[in-house]
Coordinates of C-alpha atoms in Angstrom, one line a residue:
X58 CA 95.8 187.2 90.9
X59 CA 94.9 188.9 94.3
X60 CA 91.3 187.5 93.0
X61 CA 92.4 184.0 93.0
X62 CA 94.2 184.2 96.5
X63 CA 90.8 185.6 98.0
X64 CA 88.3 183.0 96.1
X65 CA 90.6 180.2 97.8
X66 CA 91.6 182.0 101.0
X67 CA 89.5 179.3 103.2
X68 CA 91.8 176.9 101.6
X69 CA 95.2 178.7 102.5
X70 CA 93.7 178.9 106.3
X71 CA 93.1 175.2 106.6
X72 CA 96.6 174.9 105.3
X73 CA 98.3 177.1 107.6
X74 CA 96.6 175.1 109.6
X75 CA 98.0 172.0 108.9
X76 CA 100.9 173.2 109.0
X77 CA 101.0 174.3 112.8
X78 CA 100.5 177.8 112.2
X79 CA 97.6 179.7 114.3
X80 CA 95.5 183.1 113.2
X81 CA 97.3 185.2 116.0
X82 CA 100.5 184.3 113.6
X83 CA 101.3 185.5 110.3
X84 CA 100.7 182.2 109.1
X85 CA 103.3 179.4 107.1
X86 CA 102.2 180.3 103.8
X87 CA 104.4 183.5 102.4
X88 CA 101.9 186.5 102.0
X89 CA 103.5 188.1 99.5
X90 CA 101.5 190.0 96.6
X91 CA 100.0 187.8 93.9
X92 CA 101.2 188.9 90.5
X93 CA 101.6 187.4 87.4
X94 CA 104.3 188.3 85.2
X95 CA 106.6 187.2 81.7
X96 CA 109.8 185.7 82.6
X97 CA 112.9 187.2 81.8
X98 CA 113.0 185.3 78.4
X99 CA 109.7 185.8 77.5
X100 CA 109.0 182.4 77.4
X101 CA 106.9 181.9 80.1
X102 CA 104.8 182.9 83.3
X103 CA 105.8 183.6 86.6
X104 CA 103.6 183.6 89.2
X105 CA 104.2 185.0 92.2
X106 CA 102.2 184.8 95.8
X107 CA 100.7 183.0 98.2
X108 CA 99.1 180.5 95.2
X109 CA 102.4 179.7 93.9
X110 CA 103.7 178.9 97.6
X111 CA 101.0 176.9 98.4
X112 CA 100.1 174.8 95.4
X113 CA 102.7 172.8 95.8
X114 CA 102.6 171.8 99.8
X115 CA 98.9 170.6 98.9
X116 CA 100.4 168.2 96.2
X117 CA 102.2 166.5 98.5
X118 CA 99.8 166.0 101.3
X119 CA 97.7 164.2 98.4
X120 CA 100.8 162.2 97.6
X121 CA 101.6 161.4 101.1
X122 CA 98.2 160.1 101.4
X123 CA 97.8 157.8 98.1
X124 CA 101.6 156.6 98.9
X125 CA 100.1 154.7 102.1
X126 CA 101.9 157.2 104.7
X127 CA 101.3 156.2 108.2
X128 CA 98.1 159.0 108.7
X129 CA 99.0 160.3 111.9
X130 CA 102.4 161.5 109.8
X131 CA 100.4 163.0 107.0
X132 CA 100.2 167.0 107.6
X133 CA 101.1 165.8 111.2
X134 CA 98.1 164.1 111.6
X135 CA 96.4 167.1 111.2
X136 CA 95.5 166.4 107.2
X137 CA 92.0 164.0 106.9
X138 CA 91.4 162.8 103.2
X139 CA 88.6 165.9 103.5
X140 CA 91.2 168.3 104.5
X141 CA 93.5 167.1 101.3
X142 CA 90.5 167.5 99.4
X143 CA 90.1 171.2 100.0
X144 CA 93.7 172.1 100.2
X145 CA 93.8 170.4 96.8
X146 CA 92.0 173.2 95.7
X147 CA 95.3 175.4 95.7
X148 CA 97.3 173.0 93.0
X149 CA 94.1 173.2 90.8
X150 CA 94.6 177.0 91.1
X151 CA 97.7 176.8 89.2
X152 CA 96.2 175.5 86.4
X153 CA 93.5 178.5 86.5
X154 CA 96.8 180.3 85.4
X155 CA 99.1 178.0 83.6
X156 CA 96.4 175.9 80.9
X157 CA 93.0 177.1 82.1
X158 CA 92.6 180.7 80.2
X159 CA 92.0 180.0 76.2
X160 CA 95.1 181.7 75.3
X161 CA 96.7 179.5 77.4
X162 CA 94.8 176.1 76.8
X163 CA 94.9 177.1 72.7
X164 CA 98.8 176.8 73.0
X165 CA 99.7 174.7 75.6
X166 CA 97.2 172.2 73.6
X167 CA 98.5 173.3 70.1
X168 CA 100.9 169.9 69.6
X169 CA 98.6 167.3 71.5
X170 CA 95.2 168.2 70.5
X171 CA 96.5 167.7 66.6
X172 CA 98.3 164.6 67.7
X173 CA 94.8 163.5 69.1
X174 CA 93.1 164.5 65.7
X175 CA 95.4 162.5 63.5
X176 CA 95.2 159.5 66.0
X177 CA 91.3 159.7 65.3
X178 CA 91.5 159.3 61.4
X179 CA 90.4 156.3 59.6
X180 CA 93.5 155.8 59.0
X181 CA 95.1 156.4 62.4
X182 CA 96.7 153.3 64.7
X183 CA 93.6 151.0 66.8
X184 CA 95.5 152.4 70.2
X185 CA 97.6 155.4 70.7
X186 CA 99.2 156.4 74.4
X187 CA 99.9 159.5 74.8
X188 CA 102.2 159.8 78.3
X189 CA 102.8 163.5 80.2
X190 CA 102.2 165.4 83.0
X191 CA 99.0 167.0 84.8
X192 CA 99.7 170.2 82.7
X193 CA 98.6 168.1 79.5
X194 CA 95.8 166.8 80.7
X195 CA 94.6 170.0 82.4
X196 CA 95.2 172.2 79.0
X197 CA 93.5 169.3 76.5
X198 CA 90.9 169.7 78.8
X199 CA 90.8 173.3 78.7
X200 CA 91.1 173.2 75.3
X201 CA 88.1 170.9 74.9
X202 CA 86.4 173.1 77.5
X203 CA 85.9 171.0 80.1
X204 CA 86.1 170.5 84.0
X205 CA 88.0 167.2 85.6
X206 CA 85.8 166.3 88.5
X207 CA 86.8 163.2 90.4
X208 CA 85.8 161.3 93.7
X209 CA 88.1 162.5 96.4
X210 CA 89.8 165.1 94.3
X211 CA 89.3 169.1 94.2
X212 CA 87.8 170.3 90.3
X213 CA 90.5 170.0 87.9
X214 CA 93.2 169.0 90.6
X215 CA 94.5 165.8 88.2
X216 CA 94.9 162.5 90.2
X217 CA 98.0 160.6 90.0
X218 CA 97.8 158.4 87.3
X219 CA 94.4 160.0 85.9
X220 CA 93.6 160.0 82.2
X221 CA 91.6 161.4 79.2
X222 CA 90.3 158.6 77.2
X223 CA 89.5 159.3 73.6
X224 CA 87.2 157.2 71.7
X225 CA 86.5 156.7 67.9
X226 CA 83.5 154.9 67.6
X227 CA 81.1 154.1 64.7
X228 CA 77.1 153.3 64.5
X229 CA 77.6 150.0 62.6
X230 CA 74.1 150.4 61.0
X231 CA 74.7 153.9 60.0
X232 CA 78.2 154.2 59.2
X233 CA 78.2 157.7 61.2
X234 CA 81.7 158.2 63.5
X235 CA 81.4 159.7 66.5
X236 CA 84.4 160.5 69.1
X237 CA 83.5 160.1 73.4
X238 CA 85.7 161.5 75.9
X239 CA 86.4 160.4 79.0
X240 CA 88.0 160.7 82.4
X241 CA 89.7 158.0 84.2
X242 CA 91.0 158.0 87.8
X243 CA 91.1 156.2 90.7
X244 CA 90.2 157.5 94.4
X245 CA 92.7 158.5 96.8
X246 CA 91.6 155.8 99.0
X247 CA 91.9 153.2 96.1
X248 CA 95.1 154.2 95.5
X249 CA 95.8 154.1 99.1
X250 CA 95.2 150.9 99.0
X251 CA 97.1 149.4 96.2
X252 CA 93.3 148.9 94.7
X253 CA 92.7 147.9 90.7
X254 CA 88.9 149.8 90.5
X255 CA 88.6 152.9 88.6
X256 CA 85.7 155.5 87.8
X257 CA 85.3 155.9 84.1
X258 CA 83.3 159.3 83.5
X259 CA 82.0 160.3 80.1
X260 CA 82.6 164.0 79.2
X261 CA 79.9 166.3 77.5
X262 CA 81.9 168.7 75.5
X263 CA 80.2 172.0 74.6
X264 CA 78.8 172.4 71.1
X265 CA 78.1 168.5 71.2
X266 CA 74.5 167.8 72.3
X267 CA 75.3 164.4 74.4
X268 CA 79.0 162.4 75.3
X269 CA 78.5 161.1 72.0
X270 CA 79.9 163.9 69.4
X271 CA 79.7 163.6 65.6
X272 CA 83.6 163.1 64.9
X273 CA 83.6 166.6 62.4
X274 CA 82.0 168.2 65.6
X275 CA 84.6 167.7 67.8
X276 CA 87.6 167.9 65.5
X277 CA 85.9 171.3 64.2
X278 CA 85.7 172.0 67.9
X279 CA 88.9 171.2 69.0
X280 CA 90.8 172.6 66.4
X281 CA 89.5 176.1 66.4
X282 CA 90.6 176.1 70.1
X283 CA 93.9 175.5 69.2
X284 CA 97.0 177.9 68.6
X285 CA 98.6 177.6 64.8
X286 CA 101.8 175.4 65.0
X287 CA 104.6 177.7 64.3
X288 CA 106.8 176.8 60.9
X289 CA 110.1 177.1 61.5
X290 CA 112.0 179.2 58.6

């Protein structure tokens, strides 16, 4: 953990900076030792440190911005869409703890990703919407081994209202399924303002040799990156 806090420590500066704080200070942002930890249930993580304290700030300077705040409001006019940007950096960083590692992404994915499978079947409904939160997209992702990259956005720092789109397609002269991931999101600035255009990106998953991967490729792939379902007994 005190690795992640030093690999994003311009980030934390520019965001004490934002927030009014100078270098002669101790700075806004808590400097208290990054651990990670089980919670007292053993249910969960805790993460503790200047990462934790941050990550949320820089989520809502982003939403400040893509609600159509006034800018000279936004971080006190001292946050620019490039400064949200990089700060965004530190709410991706949760994810680097939370649905990023594979033990992590294997069972934070375990339910979804088999949910996704059976949608894919021959047999499964022509549209399926799965709704949730950044975490789900963040840990399919991981599970599928994959960065999110958007315009305007920090790597793997989910946009609001960004999606995974998952296609079942077939070669109509072969017969042969295939399966093509995407990722759908619009700009800050689009959202800003009140804009309908969207970038559509096609994902190369690993083990597949282009966007386009044989269907038993990627649920072979998938699935051995995902945690056993628990039976109850």
């Amino acid at each position: 953990m005190a690795a992640l806090v030093r690999r994003h420590g311009a980030a934390l500066a520019r965001l004490d900076q934002v927030l009014g704080c100078t270098s002669v200070e101790r700075g806004c942002v808590p400097d208290s030792t990054p651990a990670v930890s089980a919670s007292a249930d053993g249910h969960d993580l805790v993460l503790a440190g200047p990462i934790r304290a941050a990550s949320g700030i820089a989520q809502v300077l982003l939403l400040q911005e893509v609600e159509g705040l006034p800018r000279e409001s936004i971080g006190w006019g001292r946050a620019n869409p490039a400064t949200i940007e990089q700060v965004g950096a530190l709410h991706a960083a949760l994810f680097a703890v939370y649905t990023h590692p594979p033990y992590m992404a294997a069972h934070q994915a375990a339910v979804l990703g088999r949910e996704v499978l059976a949608s894919l079947s021959s047999t499964g409904p022509r549209l399926t919407v799965f709704m949730g939160h950044d975490t789900n997209i963040t840990a399919l992702a991981a599970a599928l081994r994959v960065d999110l990259k958007a315009p305007g956005y920090a790597t793997n720092d989910v946009p609001p209202g960004g999606a995974l789109l998952i296609e079942r397609l077939r070669d109509a002269s072969t017969d042969a399924r295939f399966v093509r991931v995407s990722y759908r999101t619009q700009s800050p600035e689009t959202l800003r303002g009140l804009g309908q255009s969207a970038s559509l990106v096609a994902l190369k998953i690993p083990g597949c040799a282009s966007p386009l991967c044989p269907a038993t490729t990627f649920s072979r792939l998938l699935v051995s990156h995902l945690a056993p379902l628990q039976t109850a007994r």
